[in-house]
Short mmCIF file of C-alpha atoms and ligand atoms in Angstrom, two decimals:
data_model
loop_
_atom_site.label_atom_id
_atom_site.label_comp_id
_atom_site.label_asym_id
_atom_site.label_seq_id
_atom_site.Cartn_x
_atom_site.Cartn_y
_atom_site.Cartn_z
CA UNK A 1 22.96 -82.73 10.89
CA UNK A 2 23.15 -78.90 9.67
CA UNK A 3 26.89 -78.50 10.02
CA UNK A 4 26.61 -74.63 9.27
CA UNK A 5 24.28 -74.57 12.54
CA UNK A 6 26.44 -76.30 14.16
CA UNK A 7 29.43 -74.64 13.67
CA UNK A 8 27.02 -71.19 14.55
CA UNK A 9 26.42 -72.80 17.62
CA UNK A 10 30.13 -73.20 18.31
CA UNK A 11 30.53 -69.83 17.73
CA UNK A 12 27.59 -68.35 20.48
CA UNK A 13 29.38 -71.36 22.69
CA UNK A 14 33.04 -69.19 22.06
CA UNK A 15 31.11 -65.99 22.74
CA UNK A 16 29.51 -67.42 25.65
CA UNK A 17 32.06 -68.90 28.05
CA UNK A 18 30.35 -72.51 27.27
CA UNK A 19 33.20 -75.50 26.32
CA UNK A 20 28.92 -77.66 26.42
CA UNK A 21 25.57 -77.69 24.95
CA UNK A 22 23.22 -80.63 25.71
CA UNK A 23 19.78 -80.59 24.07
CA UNK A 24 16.91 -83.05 24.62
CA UNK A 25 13.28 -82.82 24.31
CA UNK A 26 11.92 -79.43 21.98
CA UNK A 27 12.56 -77.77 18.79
CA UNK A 28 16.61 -77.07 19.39
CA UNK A 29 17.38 -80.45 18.62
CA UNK A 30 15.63 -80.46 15.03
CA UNK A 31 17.50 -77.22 14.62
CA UNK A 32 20.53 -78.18 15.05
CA UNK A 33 20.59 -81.92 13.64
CA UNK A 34 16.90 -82.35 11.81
CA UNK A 35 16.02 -85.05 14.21
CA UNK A 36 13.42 -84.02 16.68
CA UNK A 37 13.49 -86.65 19.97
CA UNK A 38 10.37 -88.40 21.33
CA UNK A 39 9.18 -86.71 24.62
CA UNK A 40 9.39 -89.56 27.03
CA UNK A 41 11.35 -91.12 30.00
CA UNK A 42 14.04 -92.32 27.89
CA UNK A 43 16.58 -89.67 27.04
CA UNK A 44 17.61 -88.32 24.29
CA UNK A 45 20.63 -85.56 23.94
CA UNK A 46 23.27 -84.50 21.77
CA UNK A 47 26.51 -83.64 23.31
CA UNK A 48 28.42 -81.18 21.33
CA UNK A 49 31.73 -80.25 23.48
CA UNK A 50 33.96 -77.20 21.80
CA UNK A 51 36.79 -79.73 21.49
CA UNK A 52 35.18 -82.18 19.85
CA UNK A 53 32.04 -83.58 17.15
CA UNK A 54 28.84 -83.97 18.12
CA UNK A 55 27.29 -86.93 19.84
CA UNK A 56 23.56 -88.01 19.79
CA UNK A 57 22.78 -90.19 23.04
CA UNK A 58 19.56 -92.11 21.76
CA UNK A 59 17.60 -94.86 22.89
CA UNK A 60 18.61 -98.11 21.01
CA UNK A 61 15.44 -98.98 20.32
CA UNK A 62 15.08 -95.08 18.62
CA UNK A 63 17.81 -94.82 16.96
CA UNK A 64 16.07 -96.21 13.19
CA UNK A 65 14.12 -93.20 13.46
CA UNK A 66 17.29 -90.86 13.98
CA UNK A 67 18.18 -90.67 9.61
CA UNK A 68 20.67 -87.40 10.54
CA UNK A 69 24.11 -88.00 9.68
CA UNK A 70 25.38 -87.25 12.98
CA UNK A 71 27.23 -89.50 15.24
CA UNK A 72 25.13 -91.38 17.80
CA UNK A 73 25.47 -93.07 20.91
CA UNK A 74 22.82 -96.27 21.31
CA UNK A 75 21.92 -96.91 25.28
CA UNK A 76 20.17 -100.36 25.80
CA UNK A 77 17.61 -100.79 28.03
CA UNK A 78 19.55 -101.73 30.78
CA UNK A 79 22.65 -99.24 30.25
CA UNK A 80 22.60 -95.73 32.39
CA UNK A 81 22.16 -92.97 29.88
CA UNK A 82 23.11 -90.47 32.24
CA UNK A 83 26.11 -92.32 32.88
CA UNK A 84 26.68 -92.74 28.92
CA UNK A 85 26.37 -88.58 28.54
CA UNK A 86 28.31 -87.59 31.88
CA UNK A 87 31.82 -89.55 30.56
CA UNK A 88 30.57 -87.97 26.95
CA UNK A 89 30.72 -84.33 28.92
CA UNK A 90 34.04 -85.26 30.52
CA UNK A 91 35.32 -84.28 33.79
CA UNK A 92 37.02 -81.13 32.13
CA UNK A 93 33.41 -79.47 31.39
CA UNK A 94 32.93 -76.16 33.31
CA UNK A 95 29.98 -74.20 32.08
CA UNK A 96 27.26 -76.69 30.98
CA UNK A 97 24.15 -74.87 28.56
CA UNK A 98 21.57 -77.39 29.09
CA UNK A 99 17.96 -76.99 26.32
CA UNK A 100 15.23 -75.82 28.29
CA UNK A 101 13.05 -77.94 27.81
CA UNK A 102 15.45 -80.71 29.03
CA UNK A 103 13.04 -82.63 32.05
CA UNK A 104 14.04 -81.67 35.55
CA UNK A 105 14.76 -85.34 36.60
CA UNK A 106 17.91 -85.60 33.52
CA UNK A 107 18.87 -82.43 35.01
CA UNK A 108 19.15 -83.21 38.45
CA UNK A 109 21.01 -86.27 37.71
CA UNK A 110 23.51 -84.66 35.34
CA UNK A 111 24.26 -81.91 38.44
CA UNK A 112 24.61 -84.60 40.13
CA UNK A 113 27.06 -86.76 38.25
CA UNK A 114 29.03 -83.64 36.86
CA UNK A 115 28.70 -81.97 40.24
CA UNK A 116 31.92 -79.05 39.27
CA UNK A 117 30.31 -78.12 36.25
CA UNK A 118 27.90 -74.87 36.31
CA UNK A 119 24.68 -75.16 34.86
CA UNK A 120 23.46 -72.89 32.61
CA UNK A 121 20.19 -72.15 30.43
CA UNK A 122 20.92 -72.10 26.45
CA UNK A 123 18.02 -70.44 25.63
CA UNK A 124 19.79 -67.42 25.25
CA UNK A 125 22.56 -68.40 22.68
CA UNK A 126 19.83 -71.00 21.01
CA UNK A 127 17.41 -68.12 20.92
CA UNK A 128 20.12 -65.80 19.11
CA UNK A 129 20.31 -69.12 16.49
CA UNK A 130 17.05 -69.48 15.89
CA UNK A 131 15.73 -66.30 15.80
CA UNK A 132 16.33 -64.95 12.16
CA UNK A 133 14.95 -67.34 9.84
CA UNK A 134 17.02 -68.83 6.26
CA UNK A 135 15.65 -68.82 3.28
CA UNK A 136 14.43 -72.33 3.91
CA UNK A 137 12.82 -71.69 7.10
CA UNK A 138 11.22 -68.46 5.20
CA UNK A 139 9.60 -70.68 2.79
CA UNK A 140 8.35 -73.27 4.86
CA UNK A 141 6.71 -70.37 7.02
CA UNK A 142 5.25 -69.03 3.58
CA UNK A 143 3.92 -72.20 3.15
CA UNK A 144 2.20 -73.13 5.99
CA UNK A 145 0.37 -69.55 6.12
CA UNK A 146 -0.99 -70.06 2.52
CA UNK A 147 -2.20 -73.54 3.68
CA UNK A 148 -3.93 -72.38 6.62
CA UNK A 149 -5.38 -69.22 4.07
CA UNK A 150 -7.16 -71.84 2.61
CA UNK A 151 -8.43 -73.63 5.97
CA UNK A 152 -10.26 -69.90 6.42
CA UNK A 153 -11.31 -69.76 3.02
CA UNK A 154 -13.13 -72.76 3.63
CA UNK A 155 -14.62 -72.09 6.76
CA UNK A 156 -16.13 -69.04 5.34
CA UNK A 157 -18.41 -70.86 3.12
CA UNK A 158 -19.57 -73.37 5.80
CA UNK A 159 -22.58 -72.85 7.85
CA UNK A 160 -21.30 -72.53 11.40
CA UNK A 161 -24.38 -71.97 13.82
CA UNK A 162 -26.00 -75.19 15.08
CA UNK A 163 -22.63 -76.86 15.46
CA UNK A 164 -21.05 -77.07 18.90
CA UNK A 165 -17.29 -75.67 19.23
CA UNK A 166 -15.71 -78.88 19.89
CA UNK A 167 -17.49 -79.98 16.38
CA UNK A 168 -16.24 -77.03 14.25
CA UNK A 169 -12.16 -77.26 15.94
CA UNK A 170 -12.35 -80.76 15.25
CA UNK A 171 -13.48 -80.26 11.35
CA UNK A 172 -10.86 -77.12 11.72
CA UNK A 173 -8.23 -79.75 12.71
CA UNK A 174 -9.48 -81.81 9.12
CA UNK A 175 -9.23 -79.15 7.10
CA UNK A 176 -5.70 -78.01 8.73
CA UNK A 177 -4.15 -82.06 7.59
CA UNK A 178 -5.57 -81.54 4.48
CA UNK A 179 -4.37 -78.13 3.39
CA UNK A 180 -0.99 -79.66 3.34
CA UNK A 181 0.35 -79.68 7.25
CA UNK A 182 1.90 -82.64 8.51
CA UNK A 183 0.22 -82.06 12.05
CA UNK A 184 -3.01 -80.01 13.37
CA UNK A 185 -1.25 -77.76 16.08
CA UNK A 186 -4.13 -76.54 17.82
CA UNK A 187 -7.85 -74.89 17.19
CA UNK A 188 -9.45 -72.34 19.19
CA UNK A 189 -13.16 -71.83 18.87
CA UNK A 190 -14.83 -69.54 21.00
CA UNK A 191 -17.79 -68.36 20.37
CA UNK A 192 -20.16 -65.85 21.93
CA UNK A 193 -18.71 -64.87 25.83
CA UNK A 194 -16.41 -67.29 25.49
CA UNK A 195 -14.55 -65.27 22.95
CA UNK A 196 -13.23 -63.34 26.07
CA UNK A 197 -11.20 -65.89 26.89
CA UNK A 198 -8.50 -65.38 24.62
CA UNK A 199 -6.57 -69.43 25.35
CA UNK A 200 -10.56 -70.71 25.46
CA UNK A 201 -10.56 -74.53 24.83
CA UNK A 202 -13.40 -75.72 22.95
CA UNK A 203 -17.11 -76.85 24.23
CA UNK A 204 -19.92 -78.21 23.37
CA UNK A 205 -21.53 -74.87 23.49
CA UNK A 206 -23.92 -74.67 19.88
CA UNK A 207 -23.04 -71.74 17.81
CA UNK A 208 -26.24 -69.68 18.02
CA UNK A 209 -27.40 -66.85 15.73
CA UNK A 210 -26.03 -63.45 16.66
CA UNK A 211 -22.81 -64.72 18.09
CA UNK A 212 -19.18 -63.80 16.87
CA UNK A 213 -16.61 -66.52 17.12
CA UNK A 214 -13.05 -66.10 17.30
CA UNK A 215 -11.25 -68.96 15.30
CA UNK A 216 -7.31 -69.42 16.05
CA UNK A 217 -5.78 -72.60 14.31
CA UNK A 218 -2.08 -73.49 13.71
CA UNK A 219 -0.52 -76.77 12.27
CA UNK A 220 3.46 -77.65 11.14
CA UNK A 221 4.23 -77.87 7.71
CA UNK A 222 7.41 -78.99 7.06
CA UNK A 223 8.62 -78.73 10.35
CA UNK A 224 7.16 -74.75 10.94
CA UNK A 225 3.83 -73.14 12.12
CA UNK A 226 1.11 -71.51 11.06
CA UNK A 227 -0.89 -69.80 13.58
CA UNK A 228 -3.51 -67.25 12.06
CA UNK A 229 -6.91 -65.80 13.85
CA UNK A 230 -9.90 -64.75 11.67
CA UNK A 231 -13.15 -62.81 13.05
CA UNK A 232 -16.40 -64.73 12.56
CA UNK A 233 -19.87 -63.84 12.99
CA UNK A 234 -23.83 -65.64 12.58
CA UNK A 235 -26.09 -63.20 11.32
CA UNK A 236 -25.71 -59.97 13.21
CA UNK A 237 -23.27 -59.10 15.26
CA UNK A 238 -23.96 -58.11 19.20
CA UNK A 239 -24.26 -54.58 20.03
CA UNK A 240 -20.66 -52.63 19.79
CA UNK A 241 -19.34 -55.49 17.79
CA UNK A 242 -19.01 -53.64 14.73
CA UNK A 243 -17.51 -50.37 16.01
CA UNK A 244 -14.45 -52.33 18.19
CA UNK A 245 -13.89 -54.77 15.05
CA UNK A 246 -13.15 -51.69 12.73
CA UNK A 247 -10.93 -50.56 15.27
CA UNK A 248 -8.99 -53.72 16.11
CA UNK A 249 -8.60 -53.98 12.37
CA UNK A 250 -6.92 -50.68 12.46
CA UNK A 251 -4.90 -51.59 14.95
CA UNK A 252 -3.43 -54.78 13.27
CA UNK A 253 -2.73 -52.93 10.85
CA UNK A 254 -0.88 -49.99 12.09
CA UNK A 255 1.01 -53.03 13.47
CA UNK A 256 2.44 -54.54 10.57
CA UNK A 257 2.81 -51.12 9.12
CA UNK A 258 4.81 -50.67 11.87
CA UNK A 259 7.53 -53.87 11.24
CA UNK A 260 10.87 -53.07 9.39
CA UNK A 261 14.31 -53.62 10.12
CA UNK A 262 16.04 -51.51 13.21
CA UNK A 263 12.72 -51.18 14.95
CA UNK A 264 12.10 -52.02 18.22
CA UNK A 265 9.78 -55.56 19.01
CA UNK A 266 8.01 -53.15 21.64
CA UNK A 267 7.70 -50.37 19.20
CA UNK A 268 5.38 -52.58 17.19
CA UNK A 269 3.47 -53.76 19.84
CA UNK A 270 2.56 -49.76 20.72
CA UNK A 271 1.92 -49.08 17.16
CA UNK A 272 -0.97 -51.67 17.39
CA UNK A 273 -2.22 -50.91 21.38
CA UNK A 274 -1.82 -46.85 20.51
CA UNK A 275 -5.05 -47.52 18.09
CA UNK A 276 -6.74 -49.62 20.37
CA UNK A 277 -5.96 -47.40 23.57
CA UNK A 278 -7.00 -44.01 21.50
CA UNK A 279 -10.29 -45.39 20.95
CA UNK A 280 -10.72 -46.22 24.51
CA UNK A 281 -10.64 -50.49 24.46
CA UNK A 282 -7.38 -49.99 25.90
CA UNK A 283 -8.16 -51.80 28.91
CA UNK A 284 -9.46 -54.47 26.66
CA UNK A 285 -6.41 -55.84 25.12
CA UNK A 286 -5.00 -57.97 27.65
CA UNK A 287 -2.18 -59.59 26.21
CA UNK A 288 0.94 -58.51 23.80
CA UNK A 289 0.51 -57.91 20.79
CA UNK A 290 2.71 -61.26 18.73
CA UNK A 291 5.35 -63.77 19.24
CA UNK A 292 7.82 -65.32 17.00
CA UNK A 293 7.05 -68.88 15.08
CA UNK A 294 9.13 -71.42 13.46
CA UNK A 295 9.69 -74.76 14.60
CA UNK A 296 7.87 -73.42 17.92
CA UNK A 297 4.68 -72.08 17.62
CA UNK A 298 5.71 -69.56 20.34
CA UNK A 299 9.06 -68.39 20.13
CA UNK A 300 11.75 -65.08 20.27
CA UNK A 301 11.14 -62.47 19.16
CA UNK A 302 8.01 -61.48 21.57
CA UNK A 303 6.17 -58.79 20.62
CA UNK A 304 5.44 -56.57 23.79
CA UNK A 305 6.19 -53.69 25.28
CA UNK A 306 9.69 -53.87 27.56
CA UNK A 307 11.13 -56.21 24.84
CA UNK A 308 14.03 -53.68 23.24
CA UNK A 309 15.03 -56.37 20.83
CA UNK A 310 15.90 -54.50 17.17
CA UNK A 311 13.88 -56.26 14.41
CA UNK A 312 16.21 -57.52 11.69
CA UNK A 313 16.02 -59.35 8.19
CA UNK A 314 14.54 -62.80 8.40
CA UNK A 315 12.54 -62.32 11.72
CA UNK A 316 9.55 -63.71 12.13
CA UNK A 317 6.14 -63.23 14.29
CA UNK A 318 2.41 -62.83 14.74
CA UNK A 319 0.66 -59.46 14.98
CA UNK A 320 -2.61 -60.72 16.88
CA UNK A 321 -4.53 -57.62 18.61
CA UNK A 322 -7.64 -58.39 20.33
CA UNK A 323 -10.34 -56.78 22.21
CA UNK A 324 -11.86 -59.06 24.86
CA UNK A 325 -15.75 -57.97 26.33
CA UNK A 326 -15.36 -60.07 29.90
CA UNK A 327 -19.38 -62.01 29.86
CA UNK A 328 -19.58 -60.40 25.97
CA UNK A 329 -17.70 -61.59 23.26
CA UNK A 330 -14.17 -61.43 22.23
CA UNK A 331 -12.21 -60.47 18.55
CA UNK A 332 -8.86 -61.35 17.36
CA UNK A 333 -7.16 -60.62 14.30
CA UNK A 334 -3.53 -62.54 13.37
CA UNK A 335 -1.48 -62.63 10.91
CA UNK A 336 2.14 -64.34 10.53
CA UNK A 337 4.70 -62.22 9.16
CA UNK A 338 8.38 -61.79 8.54
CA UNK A 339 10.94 -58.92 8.44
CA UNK A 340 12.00 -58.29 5.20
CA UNK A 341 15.07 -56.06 3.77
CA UNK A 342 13.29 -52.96 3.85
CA UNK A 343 9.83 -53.61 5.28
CA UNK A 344 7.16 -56.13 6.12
CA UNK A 345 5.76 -59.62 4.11
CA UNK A 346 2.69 -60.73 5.27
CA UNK A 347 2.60 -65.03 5.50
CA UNK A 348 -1.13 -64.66 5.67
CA UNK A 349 -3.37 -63.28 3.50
CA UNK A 350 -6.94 -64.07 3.57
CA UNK A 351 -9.33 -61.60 3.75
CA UNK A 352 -9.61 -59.52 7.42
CA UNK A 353 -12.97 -58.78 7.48
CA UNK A 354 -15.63 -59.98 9.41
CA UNK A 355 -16.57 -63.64 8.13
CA UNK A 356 -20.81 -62.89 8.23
CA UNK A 357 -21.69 -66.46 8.12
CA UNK A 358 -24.92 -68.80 8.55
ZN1 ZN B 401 -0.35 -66.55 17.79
ZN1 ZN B 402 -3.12 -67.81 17.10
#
């Protein structure tokens, strides 16, 4: 249990209007407590009421795995965990935040069981928690970007064409383990048209000569993402390739220039489409421009335009132009980085180039 998370979380619950909080499933859990529950159909939540400690409702047959010094609650197999957290609540409850991640079935039954109580989303007072990162959740992010620096440093020195994608986000994956993350998040190879696709899921399409591949990979390292994109290309590069990388480079750039405290989220984002939409790819950058990271990979603060949200010390996010030809190819450039006391500190930094590989 983090008791100095806790007792911010009392405080948002004070501002709020909200005498509950119940999280399940998802990263507010480990937030608050350290403990991160196993998605499945047996429940997990902690109960923290404003008038009294905090309660974790576990599975008996979880519970070794819990190691948080925070109180718990073991349900056997035959008990009725929604039972076991409604008399928890108490009848008194009135406004209920419930994690958002919390499965709709739980939900359902707890409206059902606490049926005066309102039902709200805490996504908004979690997100205000989690969205300026301590000094330990700074490292950890600093950490996992220099480990996945390395996974590109060694994928520039392997030869690339001949192997399918599935082949190259599965060694991707490898190299991601053994740079240090506890867990491979997720790998994105996409090569030739299929770079367009900015969420493409690997193939067994064979990395030819002449295409560029966009490579995306993530993992957790002590509980927080990396996430980092770095332009690759066999041999030459298709026709226009060039001329739209230097740009998009540019444009990541101006982005991060762009970060600093008191600055809008959307304000960033424009600094980085402004580049792209003055060299006329505008209509080629189809999605915003970063998200947060910490113990989610995608998290507040989101980087795009509409989002008013001031930057502030300790904030965290990717700046990830792109440029997507539709039947082409596509290029992505991303780098984690955080809001520092005067400017901008970069969590990644391996070279931005284009990788011209074999
Ligand atoms: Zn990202
Ligand atoms: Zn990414």
């Amino acid at each position: 249990m983090n008791p100095e998370r806790i007792a911010a979380a009392r405080r948002q619950m004070g501002e709020r209007g909200i005498d509950t909080l119940i999280v399940t499933v998802g990263s507010d859990l480990p937030y608050l407590i350290g403990y991160r529950a196993m998605e499945n159909e047996r429940i997990t939540a902690l109960v923290l009421r404003d008038n009294a400690d905090p309660v974790l409702v576990v599975p008996a047959l979880e519970a070794p795995r819990v190691g948080s010094p925070v109180e718990t609650r073991a349900w056997e197999e035959t008990e009725d965990p929604i039972a076991i957290i409604a008399e928890l609540v108490g009848e008194g409850a009135s406004t209920i935040a419930i994690g958002n991640q919390t499965w709709a079935n739980f939900v359902l039954a707890l409206q059902d069981r606490l049926a005066t109580a309102r039902f709200i989303e805490a996504e908004p007072m979690m997100a205000q928690l989690r969205i300026v990162k301590d000094e330990e959740e700074l490292a950890a992010l600093r950490a996992a970007g220099a480990a996945a620096d390395g996974v590109v440093a060694q994928i520039a020195e392997m030869q690339i064409s001949g192997r399918t994608e599935r082949q190259l986000a599965r060694t991707i994956e490898q190299l991601t383990l053994e740079s240090g993350h506890e867990s491979a998040a997720f790998a994105i190879v996409a090569s030739g048209p299929n770079g367009a696709s900015p969420h493409h899921e690997a193939t067994d399409r064979v990395i030819e000569h002449g295409n560029a591949v966009v490579v995306d990979f993530g993992g957790r390292l002590r509980g927080y993402g990396s996430d980092t994109s770095r332009m690759f290309v066999v041999g030459d590069p298709p026709p226009g390739f060039r001329d739209a990388f230097a740009v998009l480079r540019e444009a990541q750039r101006a982005g991060v220039d762009a970060v600093r405290p008191g600055v809008t989220a959307q304000s960033v984002d424009q600094a980085a489409r402004d580049v792209i939409a003055g060299a006329g790819y505008g209509d080629l950058f189809i999605h915003r421009t970063g998200h947060g990271i910490g113990l989610d990979t995608h998290e507040h603060p989101y980087i795009v335009a509409g989002n008013t949200v001031e930057l502030a010390q300790g904030m965290a996010f990717s700046i990830e132009p792109g440029i997507y030809q539709t039947g082409e190819w596509g290029m992505r450039i991303e780098d984690i980085v955080a809001v520092t006391e005067d400017g901008v500190e970069r969590m990644n930094r391996s070279n931005r180039d284009l990788y011209v590989v074999d």
